[in-house]
Amino acid sequence: MASQALRTIAGLILLASAFGLCAQTYPSKPIKIIVPFAAGSGADDNSRFFGDLVSRAWGQPVVVENRPGGSGVIAALAVKGAPADGYTLFCGTNSPITVNPVVMKDLPYDPIKDFRGVFLFGITPVAFVVNANSPHKTLADLVQATKKSGNPLPIGTYSAGYELVGAWFGTAAGIAMTNVPYKGLSATVTDIVGNQVPFGAIDFSSVVPLVTSGRLRVLAQTGEARLPQLPDVPTMKESGHPEFVSHVWSSIMVRAETPDAIVNKLHGAFKTAWESPEGLKFRATRPRVNVNLTPGEMQAFVVSEYERFKSVAKAAGIAPR
């Protein structure tokens, strides 16, 4: 009995020593960031830019691997199936982490139990956009035209989060919506610009160059207030929907079993990159609300976001399917 207890204690000590040694030598090989969307999205943009800064600081490659499809399920399962050693990171966003549990039945992973947060890249409003040559100058114009036509309004989206916010808009405006799903931002924008779909919900942080280049027009955004990068774009609250406030976000996450020492090392590296002169310059051109959270605080944030999207789904009349 005593000898068994001693063997157990010795085993735990050896395991702790091994984890400590791993953390001291980490990283000793390339790191992979799995992104649940195609290249070109805000999440992809953040992962590539800050991953490169971390790579240069550590002297190890940080490679972005895009795994679009399944509303982020494919990417989430790829990370869940990898070792919990800090070499496979997840660009966790609101769609696979806090929206899928609300809108999907039999989800093959548990966002709260299977993953833990490392670093939050800030939160961003959703932009409701049309082609720059669209006759609709405001949301009210679009809603009026849709009601007059008697047809549902097609909306291009590229994740469950945008689909959910789009459905909420339809409910709030009293119009029927038809979701047109894409695998990434680029494909969504291409079809909006090409008049294949008349309306879209996309990441506001990606929209500035598309507006300034004359490709898109933003009718409204879902933040609490206007943002300085596009100060003429009204909020949904200003557009007649006072309760309509929402946002999307992206982050770095790892498997829940990843040792604390490695999580803290990763957090420190991304925070240093975030606060660097290059990071500040990058962030200045991309609308977002910066939120400085520790890994522990990120877990609480994820839980609160899950509750928020449950409320959004209820407002939109969406049940798990």
XYZ file of N, CA, C and O in Angstrom, residues 74-231:
632
model
N -14.067 21.324 -38.747
C -12.896 20.625 -39.299
C -11.620 21.089 -38.605
O -10.782 20.276 -38.194
N -11.463 22.395 -38.466
C -10.269 22.937 -37.819
C -10.225 22.559 -36.335
O -9.170 22.184 -35.811
N -11.360 22.659 -35.654
C -11.404 22.339 -34.227
C -11.009 20.888 -33.969
O -10.250 20.593 -33.034
N -11.495 19.978 -34.804
C -11.160 18.561 -34.630
C -9.690 18.290 -34.928
O -9.067 17.413 -34.315
N -9.113 19.048 -35.870
C -7.692 18.882 -36.173
C -6.835 19.248 -34.964
O -5.852 18.568 -34.646
N -7.221 20.314 -34.253
C -6.482 20.721 -33.059
C -6.752 19.752 -31.910
O -5.833 19.357 -31.184
N -7.991 19.352 -31.762
C -8.346 18.405 -30.694
C -7.579 17.092 -30.839
O -7.213 16.451 -29.847
N -7.323 16.677 -32.083
C -6.621 15.420 -32.323
C -5.115 15.512 -32.275
O -4.424 14.497 -32.378
N -4.577 16.726 -32.107
C -3.120 16.909 -32.052
C -2.629 16.823 -30.606
O -3.407 17.003 -29.671
N -1.331 16.556 -30.397
C -0.798 16.520 -29.030
C -0.965 17.858 -28.318
O -0.919 18.921 -28.949
N -1.148 17.802 -27.014
C -1.325 19.018 -26.202
C 0.041 19.536 -25.756
O 0.334 19.641 -24.564
N 0.876 19.885 -26.737
C 2.258 20.252 -26.437
C 2.616 21.671 -26.858
O 3.775 22.080 -26.786
N 1.610 22.445 -27.327
C 1.876 23.826 -27.707
C 2.406 24.015 -29.111
O 2.704 25.155 -29.498
N 2.498 22.937 -29.879
C 2.995 23.063 -31.252
C 1.871 23.113 -32.289
O 2.129 23.390 -33.456
N 0.643 22.837 -31.861
C -0.520 23.012 -32.728
C -1.470 23.969 -32.047
O -2.079 23.642 -31.029
N -1.560 25.175 -32.584
C -2.411 26.219 -32.014
C -3.692 26.329 -32.826
O -3.727 25.976 -34.004
N -4.722 26.818 -32.205
C -6.021 26.993 -32.855
C -6.333 28.477 -32.898
O -6.307 29.151 -31.869
N -6.615 29.001 -34.088
C -7.143 30.356 -34.172
C -8.631 30.252 -33.835
O -9.483 30.141 -34.718
N -8.923 30.234 -32.559
C -10.296 30.073 -32.097
C -11.078 31.362 -32.271
O -10.617 32.426 -31.861
N -12.229 31.265 -32.903
C -13.082 32.432 -33.113
C -14.458 32.166 -32.511
O -14.762 31.054 -32.076
N -15.302 33.196 -32.537
C -16.629 33.036 -31.947
C -17.436 31.937 -32.636
O -18.241 31.262 -31.980
N -17.221 31.706 -33.938
C -18.038 30.707 -34.641
C -17.843 29.288 -34.106
O -18.794 28.670 -33.626
N -16.626 28.711 -34.149
C -16.482 27.348 -33.636
C -16.546 27.232 -32.122
O -16.884 26.171 -31.589
N -16.235 28.323 -31.415
C -16.127 28.238 -29.957
C -17.426 28.583 -29.236
O -17.802 27.912 -28.261
N -18.151 29.605 -29.684
C -19.325 30.031 -28.916
C -20.627 30.060 -29.715
O -21.693 30.218 -29.120
N -20.552 29.930 -31.042
C -21.773 29.897 -31.844
C -22.190 28.469 -32.160
O -23.364 28.099 -32.020
N -21.231 27.649 -32.592
C -21.576 26.256 -32.931
C -22.311 25.526 -31.809
O -23.279 24.797 -32.076
N -21.905 25.686 -30.536
C -22.644 25.002 -29.465
C -24.098 25.453 -29.349
O -24.933 24.718 -28.816
N -24.388 26.650 -29.861
C -25.738 27.191 -29.786
C -26.598 26.721 -30.952
O -27.793 26.464 -30.789
N -25.999 26.578 -32.137
C -26.797 26.325 -33.345
C -26.654 24.906 -33.904
O -27.391 24.526 -34.809
N -25.701 24.125 -33.383
C -25.465 22.787 -33.936
C -25.736 21.695 -32.899
O -25.252 21.775 -31.768
N -26.484 20.686 -33.319
C -26.687 19.519 -32.474
C -25.499 18.559 -32.624
O -24.852 18.522 -33.666
N -25.255 17.780 -31.582
C -24.239 16.719 -31.620
C -22.877 17.238 -32.071
O -22.193 16.624 -32.905
N -22.461 18.355 -31.537
C -21.152 18.914 -31.857
C -20.065 17.939 -31.390
O -20.075 17.507 -30.237
N -19.112 17.571 -32.271
C -18.136 16.533 -31.922
C -16.975 17.025 -31.063
O -15.927 16.383 -31.009
N -17.113 18.137 -30.418
C -16.110 18.631 -29.477
C -16.816 19.529 -28.477
O -17.916 20.033 -28.726
N -16.189 19.741 -27.332
C -16.717 20.631 -26.300
C -15.803 21.855 -26.238
O -14.655 21.755 -25.782
N -16.265 23.011 -26.705
C -15.394 24.182 -26.766
C -14.809 24.591 -25.417
O -13.692 25.105 -25.362
N -15.559 24.377 -24.348
C -15.096 24.797 -23.023
C -14.105 23.789 -22.442
O -13.084 24.158 -21.865
N -14.388 22.487 -22.603
C -13.559 21.451 -21.994
C -12.358 21.046 -22.848
O -11.340 20.587 -22.321
N -12.459 21.209 -24.173
C -11.400 20.713 -25.059
C -10.323 21.750 -25.364
O -9.223 21.390 -25.791
N -10.634 23.050 -25.161
C -9.680 24.097 -25.522
C -9.529 25.103 -24.382
O -10.416 25.243 -23.543
N -8.411 25.787 -24.379
C -8.203 26.877 -23.428
C -7.594 28.068 -24.155
O -6.862 27.932 -25.128
N -7.925 29.259 -23.680
C -7.482 30.474 -24.340
C -6.045 30.819 -24.015
O -5.550 30.561 -22.913
N -5.371 31.417 -24.979
C -3.998 31.901 -24.818
C -3.951 33.421 -24.965
O -3.453 34.125 -24.094
N -4.500 33.925 -26.101
C -4.422 35.357 -26.368
C -5.597 35.789 -27.229
O -5.908 35.136 -28.233
N -6.247 36.885 -26.842
C -7.390 37.404 -27.584
C -6.946 38.558 -28.475
O -6.318 39.508 -28.005
N -7.271 38.472 -29.773
C -6.889 39.508 -30.733
C -7.870 40.692 -30.753
O -7.851 41.471 -31.698
N -8.704 40.823 -29.756
C -9.659 41.924 -29.721
C -11.000 41.520 -30.305
O -11.174 40.431 -30.853
N -11.976 42.404 -30.173
C -13.321 42.148 -30.685
C -13.654 43.185 -31.756
O -13.181 44.315 -31.710
N -14.459 42.756 -32.731
C -14.739 43.577 -33.902
C -16.223 43.530 -34.226
O -16.835 42.455 -34.158
N -16.837 44.645 -34.605
C -18.234 44.592 -35.028
C -18.391 43.855 -36.351
O -17.430 43.683 -37.106
N -19.607 43.463 -36.634
C -19.955 42.895 -37.941
C -20.352 44.047 -38.863
O -21.043 44.982 -38.435
N -19.910 43.981 -40.114
C -20.279 44.997 -41.106
C -21.326 44.419 -42.048
O -21.133 43.332 -42.600
N -22.415 45.122 -42.221
C -23.419 44.766 -43.226
C -23.094 45.547 -44.498
O -23.106 46.782 -44.499
N -22.791 44.825 -45.569
C -22.238 45.470 -46.761
C -23.037 45.149 -48.022
O -23.732 44.131 -48.103
N -22.890 46.046 -49.007
C -23.436 45.847 -50.347
C -22.356 46.248 -51.342
O -21.334 46.854 -50.982
N -22.581 45.927 -52.602
C -21.719 46.396 -53.673
C -21.669 47.924 -53.655
O -22.679 48.581 -53.372
N -20.515 48.497 -53.971
C -20.370 49.950 -53.949
C -21.321 50.646 -54.926
O -21.650 51.820 -54.749
N -21.763 49.905 -55.947
C -22.684 50.483 -56.936
C -24.151 50.169 -56.634
O -25.024 50.460 -57.448
N -24.415 49.587 -55.481
C -25.788 49.248 -55.108
C -26.644 50.513 -55.018
O -26.175 51.564 -54.568
N -27.905 50.421 -55.402
C -28.798 51.588 -55.262
C -29.145 51.885 -53.805
O -29.685 52.953 -53.500
N -28.841 50.948 -52.909
C -29.222 51.105 -51.500
C -28.124 51.836 -50.733
O -26.994 51.356 -50.627
N -28.465 53.000 -50.207
C -27.500 53.824 -49.472
C -27.563 53.582 -47.965
O -26.617 53.886 -47.242
N -28.701 53.072 -47.489
C -28.886 52.824 -46.064
C -29.558 51.472 -45.865
O -30.122 50.893 -46.800
N -29.536 50.992 -44.629
C -30.254 49.752 -44.318
C -31.741 49.915 -44.562
O -32.406 48.995 -45.039
N -32.263 51.085 -44.243
C -33.701 51.330 -44.440
C -34.067 51.190 -45.917
O -35.121 50.625 -46.257
N -33.193 51.679 -46.813
C -33.425 51.529 -48.253
C -33.513 50.050 -48.627
O -34.403 49.623 -49.368
N -32.564 49.274 -48.111
C -32.499 47.850 -48.443
C -33.730 47.111 -47.925
O -34.322 46.282 -48.636
N -34.103 47.402 -46.684
C -35.265 46.734 -46.088
C -36.534 47.086 -46.858
O -37.363 46.206 -47.162
N -36.701 48.342 -47.191
C -37.886 48.777 -47.931
C -37.970 48.080 -49.293
O -39.035 47.613 -49.697
N -36.835 48.005 -50.001
C -36.815 47.356 -51.318
C -37.122 45.865 -51.196
O -37.809 45.283 -52.043
N -36.602 45.232 -50.135
C -36.844 43.798 -49.931
C -38.317 43.536 -49.654
O -38.918 42.605 -50.214
N -38.917 44.357 -48.807
C -40.343 44.193 -48.509
C -41.198 44.414 -49.762
O -42.171 43.686 -50.000
N -40.811 45.386 -50.557
C -41.562 45.680 -51.774
C -41.479 44.533 -52.772
O -42.451 44.225 -53.473
N -40.304 43.865 -52.830
C -40.122 42.760 -53.785
C -40.917 41.518 -53.396
O -41.286 40.714 -54.248
N -41.139 41.347 -52.090
C -41.835 40.153 -51.619
C -40.969 38.908 -51.584
O -41.457 37.815 -51.288
N -39.668 39.060 -51.845
C -38.741 37.924 -51.872
C -37.784 37.980 -50.682
O -37.487 39.064 -50.166
N -37.281 36.825 -50.260
C -36.267 36.829 -49.196
C -35.005 37.559 -49.669
O -34.705 37.598 -50.869
N -34.258 38.114 -48.729
C -33.017 38.803 -49.039
C -31.847 37.833 -48.886
O -31.570 37.368 -47.787
N -31.123 37.518 -49.968
C -29.937 36.668 -49.844
C -28.822 37.420 -49.108
O -28.594 38.603 -49.364
N -28.139 36.732 -48.209
C -27.035 37.341 -47.468
C -25.833 36.402 -47.506
O -25.941 35.225 -47.146
N -24.711 36.907 -47.964
C -23.485 36.121 -48.004
C -22.795 36.133 -46.655
O -22.571 37.192 -46.075
N -22.463 34.946 -46.138
C -21.738 34.816 -44.869
C -20.693 33.723 -45.021
O -20.764 32.903 -45.929
N -19.722 33.698 -44.093
C -18.688 32.656 -44.189
C -18.406 31.966 -42.857
O -17.366 31.361 -42.676
N -19.358 32.044 -41.945
C -19.262 31.266 -40.715
C -20.619 31.287 -40.030
O -21.492 32.101 -40.361
N -20.773 30.396 -39.051
C -22.037 30.320 -38.321
C -22.321 31.607 -37.554
O -23.480 31.988 -37.367
N -21.256 32.298 -37.119
C -21.453 33.540 -36.385
C -22.096 34.615 -37.237
O -23.038 35.295 -36.809
N -21.606 34.772 -38.466
C -22.184 35.773 -39.365
C -23.586 35.355 -39.801
O -24.476 36.207 -39.954
N -23.789 34.068 -40.008
C -25.123 33.583 -40.365
C -26.123 33.910 -39.252
O -27.254 34.364 -39.519
N -25.704 33.708 -38.013
C -26.587 33.972 -36.875
C -26.925 35.455 -36.776
O -28.096 35.830 -36.572
N -25.927 36.324 -36.940
C -26.171 37.761 -36.874
C -27.054 38.206 -38.038
O -27.932 39.066 -37.888
N -26.841 37.595 -39.223
C -27.692 37.909 -40.368
C -29.142 37.524 -40.134
O -30.068 38.262 -40.490
N -29.354 36.352 -39.525
C -30.725 35.916 -39.213
C -31.371 36.849 -38.194
O -32.567 37.164 -38.283
N -30.578 37.310 -37.232
C -31.080 38.259 -36.233
C -31.513 39.558 -36.909
O -32.566 40.116 -36.587
N -30.719 40.015 -37.887
C -31.092 41.226 -38.619
C -32.433 41.039 -39.337
O -33.297 41.921 -39.301
N -32.614 39.877 -39.979
C -33.882 39.619 -40.668
C -35.065 39.684 -39.726
O -36.104 40.278 -40.048
N -34.907 39.093 -38.541
C -35.968 39.115 -37.540
C -36.237 40.550 -37.073
O -37.391 40.987 -36.965
N -35.167 41.300 -36.806
C -35.312 42.666 -36.317
C -35.952 43.578 -37.359
O -36.738 44.473 -37.026
N -35.625 43.334 -38.639
C -36.127 44.189 -39.714
C -37.479 43.731 -40.250
O -38.116 44.447 -41.030
N -37.892 42.525 -39.872
C -39.168 41.999 -40.349
C -39.130 41.535 -41.789
O -40.124 41.655 -42.513
N -37.983 40.998 -42.216
C -37.861 40.479 -43.578
C -37.308 39.066 -43.542
O -36.602 38.677 -42.609
N -37.626 38.279 -44.560
C -37.093 36.918 -44.678
C -35.687 36.978 -45.270
O -35.410 37.785 -46.158
N -34.805 36.131 -44.747
C -33.419 36.084 -45.219
C -33.119 34.698 -45.801
O -33.652 33.686 -45.330
N -32.259 34.653 -46.785
C -31.738 33.391 -47.313
C -30.225 33.407 -47.156
O -29.543 34.235 -47.785
N -29.695 32.527 -46.320
C -28.251 32.505 -46.106
C -27.541 31.870 -47.293
O -27.949 30.822 -47.796
N -26.473 32.530 -47.748
C -25.631 31.997 -48.831
C -24.247 31.764 -48.223
O -23.472 32.710 -48.040
N -23.915 30.524 -47.861
C -22.666 30.277 -47.132
C -21.444 30.180 -48.038
O -21.501 29.611 -49.125
N -20.342 30.733 -47.567
C -19.052 30.656 -48.253
C -18.011 30.093 -47.285
O -18.227 30.055 -46.078
N -16.855 29.696 -47.833
C -15.795 29.145 -46.991
C -14.831 30.206 -46.463
O -13.986 29.907 -45.632
N -14.948 31.438 -46.978
C -14.037 32.461 -46.518
C -14.462 33.847 -46.953
O -15.376 34.018 -47.777
N -13.776 34.851 -46.415
C -14.086 36.242 -46.716
C -13.903 36.557 -48.196
O -14.746 37.222 -48.812
N -12.798 36.107 -48.789
C -12.488 36.470 -50.172
C -13.594 36.044 -51.125
O -14.011 36.815 -52.000
N -14.074 34.811 -50.976
C -15.139 34.321 -51.853
C -16.432 35.103 -51.634
O -17.164 35.393 -52.588
N -16.706 35.457 -50.377
C -17.906 36.241 -50.066
C -17.840 37.604 -50.741
O -18.784 38.039 -51.412
N -16.708 38.283 -50.571
C -16.534 39.617 -51.153
C -16.583 39.566 -52.674
O -17.200 40.424 -53.319
N -15.954 38.547 -53.263
C -15.950 38.418 -54.725
C -17.362 38.377 -55.274
O -17.685 39.040 -56.270
N -18.240 37.636 -54.612
C -19.610 37.518 -55.113
C -20.457 38.754 -54.817
O -21.389 39.066 -55.576
N -20.155 39.456 -53.741
C -20.874 40.712 -53.485
C -20.455 41.765 -54.517
O -21.293 42.449 -55.112
N -19.153 41.867 -54.751
C -18.645 42.820 -55.740
C -19.155 42.464 -57.140
O -19.482 43.341 -57.947
N -19.264 41.171 -57.419
C -19.733 40.727 -58.732
C -21.236 40.638 -58.864
O -21.749 40.108 -59.854
N -21.965 41.130 -57.861
C -23.432 41.132 -57.871
C -24.043 39.730 -57.932
O -25.175 39.558 -58.393
N -23.309 38.739 -57.458
C -23.870 37.393 -57.362
C -24.740 37.248 -56.120
O -25.640 36.414 -56.073
N -24.442 38.052 -55.110
C -25.254 38.109 -53.894
C -25.343 39.587 -53.501
O -24.335 40.304 -53.550
N -26.527 40.092 -53.155
C -26.702 41.539 -53.004
C -26.289 42.123 -51.657
O -26.219 43.350 -51.518
N -26.014 41.273 -50.673
C -25.864 41.748 -49.302
C -24.951 40.783 -48.577
O -24.910 39.586 -48.899
N -24.175 41.269 -47.608
C -23.290 40.380 -46.879
C -23.028 40.846 -45.469
O -23.194 42.031 -45.136
N -22.635 39.901 -44.622
C -22.204 40.190 -43.254
C -20.764 39.724 -43.134
O -20.482 38.530 -43.265
N -19.838 40.665 -42.893
C -18.421 40.321 -42.856
C -17.736 41.017 -41.689
O -18.297 41.905 -41.045
N -16.493 40.639 -41.449
C -15.672 41.194 -40.381
C -15.347 42.659 -40.686
O -14.779 42.976 -41.722
N -15.707 43.553 -39.767
C -15.482 44.977 -39.984
C -13.999 45.314 -40.089
O -13.616 46.283 -40.760
N -13.128 44.527 -39.436
C -11.692 44.815 -39.483
C -11.113 44.604 -40.871
O -10.047 45.120 -41.192
N -11.821 43.836 -41.727
C -11.334 43.570 -43.078
C -11.924 44.512 -44.118
O -11.554 44.448 -45.292
N -12.823 45.385 -43.689
C -13.644 46.101 -44.651
C -13.028 47.423 -45.135
O -13.356 47.898 -46.227
N -12.126 48.006 -44.355
C -11.612 49.334 -44.688
C -10.999 49.399 -46.090
O -11.375 50.258 -46.900
N -10.050 48.522 -46.446
C -9.474 48.611 -47.798
C -10.492 48.336 -48.905
O -10.359 48.848 -50.017
N -11.503 47.540 -48.606
C -12.537 47.237 -49.606
C -13.436 48.446 -49.853
O -13.955 48.634 -50.956
N -13.607 49.272 -48.827
C -14.401 50.490 -48.974
C -13.580 51.579 -49.663
O -14.039 52.229 -50.608
N -12.357 51.777 -49.200
C -11.526 52.837 -49.770
C -11.138 52.554 -51.219
O -10.878 53.490 -51.977
N -11.127 51.283 -51.607
C -10.819 50.940 -53.000
C -12.059 50.988 -53.890
O -11.974 50.713 -55.088
N -13.211 51.329 -53.298
C -14.427 51.486 -54.084
C -15.114 50.195 -54.464
O -15.879 50.145 -55.431
N -14.894 49.128 -53.681
C -15.507 47.830 -54.004
C -16.783 47.582 -53.208
O -17.717 46.958 -53.692
N -16.816 48.038 -51.966
C -17.963 47.781 -51.104
C -18.468 49.069 -50.455
O -17.724 50.042 -50.313
N -19.721 49.020 -50.041
C -20.313 50.082 -49.221
C -20.820 49.435 -47.934
O -21.500 48.403 -47.982
N -20.489 50.024 -46.795
C -20.977 49.522 -45.509
C -22.235 50.289 -45.138
O -22.203 51.513 -44.994
N -23.342 49.575 -44.967
C -24.605 50.224 -44.618
C -24.712 50.469 -43.111
O -25.320 51.454 -42.676
N -24.122 49.554 -42.327
C -24.162 49.702 -40.863
C -23.195 48.710 -40.249
O -22.799 47.726 -40.888
N -22.823 48.969 -39.004
C -21.997 48.023 -38.253
C -22.601 47.808 -36.875
O -23.361 48.654 -36.383
N -22.260 46.684 -36.247
C -22.984 46.240 -35.059
C -22.339 46.636 -33.731
O -22.701 46.111 -32.686
N -21.359 47.537 -33.755
C -20.681 47.932 -32.527
C -21.491 48.877 -31.665
O -22.557 49.367 -32.046
N -20.935 49.174 -30.489
C -21.569 50.120 -29.567
C -21.483 51.552 -30.081
O -22.357 52.375 -29.812
N -20.411 51.862 -30.825
C -20.184 53.231 -31.298
C -19.490 53.193 -32.650
O -18.978 52.156 -33.073
N -19.491 54.329 -33.324
C -18.774 54.423 -34.594
C -17.272 54.257 -34.353
O -16.766 54.559 -33.268
N -16.577 53.803 -35.394
C -15.143 53.582 -35.273
C -14.384 54.584 -36.140
O -14.855 54.977 -37.216
N -13.205 55.013 -35.684
C -12.496 56.100 -36.368
C -12.034 55.774 -37.785
O -11.879 56.676 -38.598
N -11.823 54.487 -38.083
C -11.349 54.146 -39.424
C -12.405 54.409 -40.497
O -12.069 54.737 -41.629
N -13.688 54.275 -40.151
C -14.789 54.590 -41.067
C -15.863 55.338 -40.267
O -16.922 54.797 -39.951
N -15.603 56.589 -39.937
C -16.488 57.323 -39.026
C -17.867 57.633 -39.602
O -18.782 57.971 -38.843
